[in-house]
């Protein structure tokens, strides 16, 4: 059985079809401000308003599929700090 559309998609479609945003939010159990943010982002994604599209902002946040440096452990970061970072400038950290 196919999954139902997410509330975001249904709400945007209903408002774009002419239904009032406030009424749509109440009927779907969504806060009206949340719906207005979804509508604003939809306008940006479709070029009706200036801003950063969802696809580009996902890349900027570093979601999977983007290049991102590998995570380093706390010990490696503390060692870097000890060797020439903040500890060399007089800040005190416990030695790893």
GROMACS .gro file of N, CA and C in nm:
model
  288
    1UNK      N    1   0.085  -0.118   0.000
    1UNK     CA    2   0.000   0.000   0.000
    1UNK      C    3   0.090   0.124   0.000
    2UNK      N    4   0.064   0.218  -0.087
    2UNK     CA    5   0.148   0.339  -0.092
    2UNK      C    6   0.130   0.423   0.033
    3UNK      N    7   0.239   0.488   0.069
    3UNK     CA    8   0.235   0.576   0.186
    3UNK      C    9   0.161   0.705   0.152
    4UNK      N   10   0.090   0.762   0.250
    4UNK     CA   11   0.024   0.890   0.223
    4UNK      C   12   0.128   1.002   0.209
    5UNK      N   13   0.088   1.104   0.139
    5UNK     CA   14   0.178   1.219   0.125
    5UNK      C   15   0.205   1.280   0.262
    6UNK      N   16   0.323   1.334   0.283
    6UNK     CA   17   0.351   1.398   0.412
    6UNK      C   18   0.264   1.522   0.428
    7UNK      N   19   0.238   1.563   0.554
    7UNK     CA   20   0.150   1.678   0.577
    7UNK      C   21   0.200   1.805   0.510
    8UNK      N   22   0.333   1.819   0.500
    8UNK     CA   23   0.389   1.938   0.436
    8UNK      C   24   0.341   1.949   0.291
    9UNK      N   25   0.349   1.838   0.219
    9UNK     CA   26   0.309   1.839   0.078
    9UNK      C   27   0.160   1.866   0.063
   10UNK      N   28   0.080   1.798   0.147
   10UNK     CA   29  -0.065   1.818   0.137
   10UNK      C   30  -0.105   1.960   0.172
   11UNK      N   31  -0.045   2.016   0.277
   11UNK     CA   32  -0.080   2.150   0.321
   11UNK      C   33  -0.046   2.253   0.213
   12UNK      N   34   0.073   2.242   0.156
   12UNK     CA   35   0.114   2.336   0.051
   12UNK      C   36   0.022   2.324  -0.069
   13UNK      N   37  -0.012   2.201  -0.107
   13UNK     CA   38  -0.100   2.180  -0.222
   13UNK      C   39  -0.238   2.240  -0.197
   14UNK      N   40  -0.292   2.223  -0.076
   14UNK     CA   41  -0.424   2.279  -0.045
   14UNK      C   42  -0.423   2.431  -0.049
   15UNK      N   43  -0.319   2.492   0.007
   15UNK     CA   44  -0.312   2.638   0.008
   15UNK      C   45  -0.292   2.691  -0.134
   16UNK      N   46  -0.210   2.625  -0.212
   16UNK     CA   47  -0.189   2.669  -0.351
   16UNK      C   48  -0.316   2.653  -0.435
   17UNK      N   49  -0.402   2.559  -0.394
   17UNK     CA   50  -0.528   2.539  -0.466
   17UNK      C   51  -0.634   2.642  -0.428
   18UNK      N   52  -0.605   2.725  -0.326
   18UNK     CA   53  -0.697   2.833  -0.293
   18UNK      C   54  -0.756   2.828  -0.153
   19UNK      N   55  -0.725   2.725  -0.076
   19UNK     CA   56  -0.777   2.715   0.060
   19UNK      C   57  -0.696   2.808   0.151
   20UNK      N   58  -0.761   2.865   0.251
   20UNK     CA   59  -0.693   2.957   0.342
   20UNK      C   60  -0.590   2.881   0.426
   21UNK      N   61  -0.475   2.944   0.445
   21UNK     CA   62  -0.364   2.880   0.516
   21UNK      C   63  -0.400   2.850   0.661
   22UNK      N   64  -0.465   2.944   0.729
   22UNK     CA   65  -0.501   2.925   0.870
   22UNK      C   66  -0.594   2.806   0.887
   23UNK      N   67  -0.694   2.796   0.802
   23UNK     CA   68  -0.791   2.687   0.809
   23UNK      C   69  -0.723   2.553   0.777
   24UNK      N   70  -0.636   2.552   0.678
   24UNK     CA   71  -0.564   2.431   0.641
   24UNK      C   72  -0.476   2.383   0.756
   25UNK      N   73  -0.409   2.475   0.822
   25UNK     CA   74  -0.322   2.439   0.934
   25UNK      C   75  -0.403   2.375   1.046
   26UNK      N   76  -0.516   2.432   1.079
   26UNK     CA   77  -0.599   2.379   1.187
   26UNK      C   78  -0.649   2.239   1.150
   27UNK      N   79  -0.694   2.221   1.028
   27UNK     CA   80  -0.749   2.092   0.985
   27UNK      C   81  -0.643   1.982   0.985
   28UNK      N   82  -0.519   2.016   0.950
   28UNK     CA   83  -0.413   1.915   0.943
   28UNK      C   84  -0.334   1.903   1.073
   29UNK      N   85  -0.367   1.986   1.172
   29UNK     CA   86  -0.298   1.979   1.301
   29UNK      C   87  -0.158   2.036   1.297
   30UNK      N   88  -0.138   2.135   1.211
   30UNK     CA   89  -0.008   2.200   1.195
   30UNK      C   90  -0.019   2.340   1.252
   31UNK      N   91   0.085   2.387   1.317
   31UNK     CA   92   0.084   2.524   1.367
   31UNK      C   93   0.085   2.620   1.248
   32UNK      N   94   0.006   2.726   1.250
   32UNK     CA   95   0.000   2.819   1.136
   32UNK      C   96   0.136   2.879   1.098
   33UNK      N   97   0.222   2.904   1.196
   33UNK     CA   98   0.354   2.961   1.164
   33UNK      C   99   0.438   2.858   1.088
   34UNK      N  100   0.426   2.731   1.127
   34UNK     CA  101   0.499   2.625   1.056
   34UNK      C  102   0.454   2.620   0.911
   35UNK      N  103   0.324   2.627   0.888
   35UNK     CA  104   0.273   2.625   0.751
   35UNK      C  105   0.323   2.746   0.672
   36UNK      N  106   0.328   2.862   0.735
   36UNK     CA  107   0.377   2.980   0.663
   36UNK      C  108   0.524   2.965   0.627
   37UNK      N  109   0.603   2.900   0.714
   37UNK     CA  110   0.744   2.875   0.681
   37UNK      C  111   0.756   2.777   0.565
   38UNK      N  112   0.672   2.673   0.564
   38UNK     CA  113   0.674   2.577   0.452
   38UNK      C  114   0.639   2.648   0.321
   39UNK      N  115   0.538   2.736   0.327
   39UNK     CA  116   0.498   2.808   0.206
   39UNK      C  117   0.608   2.903   0.158
   40UNK      N  118   0.675   2.970   0.252
   40UNK     CA  119   0.785   3.059   0.216
   40UNK      C  120   0.898   2.980   0.149
   41UNK      N  121   0.933   2.863   0.206
   41UNK     CA  122   1.040   2.782   0.147
   41UNK      C  123   0.998   2.727   0.011
   42UNK      N  124   0.870   2.695  -0.005
   42UNK     CA  125   0.821   2.649  -0.135
   42UNK      C  126   0.833   2.761  -0.238
   43UNK      N  127   0.804   2.884  -0.199
   43UNK     CA  128   0.821   2.998  -0.290
   43UNK      C  129   0.968   3.013  -0.331
   44UNK      N  130   1.059   2.996  -0.236
   44UNK     CA  131   1.202   3.007  -0.266
   44UNK      C  132   1.244   2.894  -0.359
   45UNK      N  133   1.200   2.772  -0.331
   45UNK     CA  134   1.238   2.657  -0.413
   45UNK      C  135   1.188   2.669  -0.557
   46UNK      N  136   1.072   2.735  -0.575
   46UNK     CA  137   1.015   2.749  -0.709
   46UNK      C  138   1.049   2.881  -0.776
   47UNK      N  139   1.137   2.960  -0.715
   47UNK     CA  140   1.184   3.083  -0.777
   47UNK      C  141   1.091   3.202  -0.767
   48UNK      N  142   0.989   3.194  -0.683
   48UNK     CA  143   0.896   3.306  -0.667
   48UNK      C  144   0.944   3.406  -0.564
   49UNK      N  145   1.050   3.371  -0.488
   49UNK     CA  146   1.103   3.457  -0.383
   49UNK      C  147   1.254   3.433  -0.374
   50UNK      N  148   1.332   3.538  -0.349
   50UNK     CA  149   1.477   3.517  -0.338
   50UNK      C  150   1.512   3.443  -0.209
   51UNK      N  151   1.618   3.366  -0.214
   51UNK     CA  152   1.664   3.293  -0.096
   51UNK      C  153   1.742   3.169  -0.136
   52UNK      N  154   1.778   3.088  -0.038
   52UNK     CA  155   1.855   2.967  -0.061
   52UNK      C  156   1.759   2.849  -0.077
   53UNK      N  157   1.762   2.782  -0.193
   53UNK     CA  158   1.673   2.666  -0.214
   53UNK      C  159   1.706   2.552  -0.118
   54UNK      N  160   1.609   2.465  -0.095
   54UNK     CA  161   1.627   2.353  -0.003
   54UNK      C  162   1.743   2.264  -0.044
   55UNK      N  163   1.757   2.239  -0.173
   55UNK     CA  164   1.864   2.150  -0.218
   55UNK      C  165   2.001   2.208  -0.186
   56UNK      N  166   2.015   2.338  -0.201
   56UNK     CA  167   2.143   2.402  -0.172
   56UNK      C  168   2.168   2.411  -0.022
   57UNK      N  169   2.066   2.438   0.056
   57UNK     CA  170   2.087   2.449   0.200
   57UNK      C  171   2.120   2.314   0.261
   58UNK      N  172   2.067   2.205   0.203
   58UNK     CA  173   2.101   2.071   0.252
   58UNK      C  174   2.249   2.044   0.230
   59UNK      N  175   2.304   2.088   0.119
   59UNK     CA  176   2.446   2.070   0.092
   59UNK      C  177   2.530   2.153   0.187
   60UNK      N  178   2.485   2.273   0.217
   60UNK     CA  179   2.560   2.359   0.307
   60UNK      C  180   2.564   2.304   0.449
   61UNK      N  181   2.459   2.233   0.490
   61UNK     CA  182   2.455   2.175   0.624
   61UNK      C  183   2.539   2.049   0.633
   62UNK      N  184   2.582   1.993   0.520
   62UNK     CA  185   2.666   1.875   0.524
   62UNK      C  186   2.589   1.745   0.540
   63UNK      N  187   2.472   1.735   0.479
   63UNK     CA  188   2.398   1.610   0.485
   63UNK      C  189   2.469   1.505   0.402
   64UNK      N  190   2.431   1.378   0.416
   64UNK     CA  191   2.495   1.272   0.338
   64UNK      C  192   2.494   1.303   0.189
   65UNK      N  193   2.602   1.264   0.125
   65UNK     CA  194   2.614   1.291  -0.017
   65UNK      C  195   2.703   1.410  -0.045
   66UNK      N  196   2.743   1.480   0.058
   66UNK     CA  197   2.831   1.594   0.038
   66UNK      C  198   2.970   1.559   0.088
   67UNK      N  199   3.068   1.633   0.047
   67UNK     CA  200   3.203   1.607   0.095
   67UNK      C  201   3.219   1.672   0.231
   68UNK      N  202   3.271   1.598   0.324
   68UNK     CA  203   3.284   1.644   0.461
   68UNK      C  204   3.406   1.577   0.522
   69UNK      N  205   3.488   1.649   0.594
   69UNK     CA  206   3.607   1.585   0.651
   69UNK      C  207   3.567   1.479   0.753
   70UNK      N  208   3.646   1.375   0.766
   70UNK     CA  209   3.612   1.270   0.863
   70UNK      C  210   3.617   1.325   1.006
   71UNK      N  211   3.533   1.271   1.089
   71UNK     CA  212   3.527   1.314   1.228
   71UNK      C  213   3.655   1.273   1.300
   72UNK      N  214   3.702   1.359   1.387
   72UNK     CA  215   3.822   1.328   1.465
   72UNK      C  216   3.782   1.311   1.610
   73UNK      N  217   3.854   1.227   1.678
   73UNK     CA  218   3.825   1.200   1.818
   73UNK      C  219   3.864   1.315   1.907
   74UNK      N  220   3.812   1.315   2.027
   74UNK     CA  221   3.840   1.421   2.123
   74UNK      C  222   3.988   1.424   2.160
   75UNK      N  223   4.050   1.306   2.166
   75UNK     CA  224   4.192   1.301   2.201
   75UNK      C  225   4.277   1.369   2.094
   76UNK      N  226   4.247   1.345   1.967
   76UNK     CA  227   4.324   1.406   1.859
   76UNK      C  228   4.308   1.558   1.862
   77UNK      N  229   4.188   1.605   1.887
   77UNK     CA  230   4.166   1.749   1.894
   77UNK      C  231   4.239   1.811   2.013
   78UNK      N  232   4.237   1.741   2.126
   78UNK     CA  233   4.306   1.792   2.245
   78UNK      C  234   4.457   1.793   2.222
   79UNK      N  235   4.509   1.691   2.152
   79UNK     CA  236   4.652   1.687   2.124
   79UNK      C  237   4.693   1.803   2.033
   80UNK      N  238   4.610   1.833   1.932
   80UNK     CA  239   4.639   1.946   1.845
   80UNK      C  240   4.643   2.075   1.925
   81UNK      N  241   4.551   2.089   2.016
   81UNK     CA  242   4.545   2.209   2.098
   81UNK      C  243   4.669   2.218   2.188
   82UNK      N  244   4.709   2.105   2.242
   82UNK     CA  245   4.824   2.103   2.332
   82UNK      C  246   4.952   2.141   2.259
   83UNK      N  247   4.966   2.091   2.134
   83UNK     CA  248   5.091   2.109   2.060
   83UNK      C  249   5.114   2.252   2.012
   84UNK      N  250   5.012   2.326   1.987
   84UNK     CA  251   5.039   2.460   1.935
   84UNK      C  252   4.917   2.549   1.930
   85UNK      N  253   4.809   2.500   1.983
   85UNK     CA  254   4.686   2.577   1.978
   85UNK      C  255   4.667   2.662   2.102
   86UNK      N  256   4.556   2.646   2.166
   86UNK     CA  257   4.520   2.733   2.278
   86UNK      C  258   4.610   2.711   2.399
   87UNK      N  259   4.666   2.592   2.418
   87UNK     CA  260   4.753   2.567   2.533
   87UNK      C  261   4.884   2.643   2.520
   88UNK      N  262   4.930   2.659   2.396
   88UNK     CA  263   5.054   2.733   2.374
   88UNK      C  264   5.034   2.881   2.405
   89UNK      N  265   4.908   2.926   2.402
   89UNK     CA  266   4.879   3.066   2.431
   89UNK      C  267   4.844   3.089   2.577
   90UNK      N  268   4.857   2.985   2.661
   90UNK     CA  269   4.835   3.005   2.803
   90UNK      C  270   4.705   2.948   2.856
   91UNK      N  271   4.618   2.896   2.770
   91UNK     CA  272   4.495   2.835   2.818
   91UNK      C  273   4.528   2.697   2.871
   92UNK      N  274   4.461   2.654   2.974
   92UNK     CA  275   4.494   2.526   3.036
   92UNK      C  276   4.390   2.422   3.000
   93UNK      N  277   4.438   2.309   2.951
   93UNK     CA  278   4.354   2.193   2.923
   93UNK      C  279   4.420   2.073   2.989
   94UNK      N  280   4.341   1.975   3.024
   94UNK     CA  281   4.402   1.853   3.077
   94UNK      C  282   4.469   1.779   2.961
   95UNK      N  283   4.587   1.726   2.985
   95UNK     CA  284   4.663   1.658   2.881
   95UNK      C  285   4.599   1.523   2.852
   96UNK      N  286   4.584   1.488   2.722
   96UNK     CA  287   4.521   1.360   2.685
   96UNK      C  288   4.606   1.239   2.723
   0.00000   0.00000   0.00000
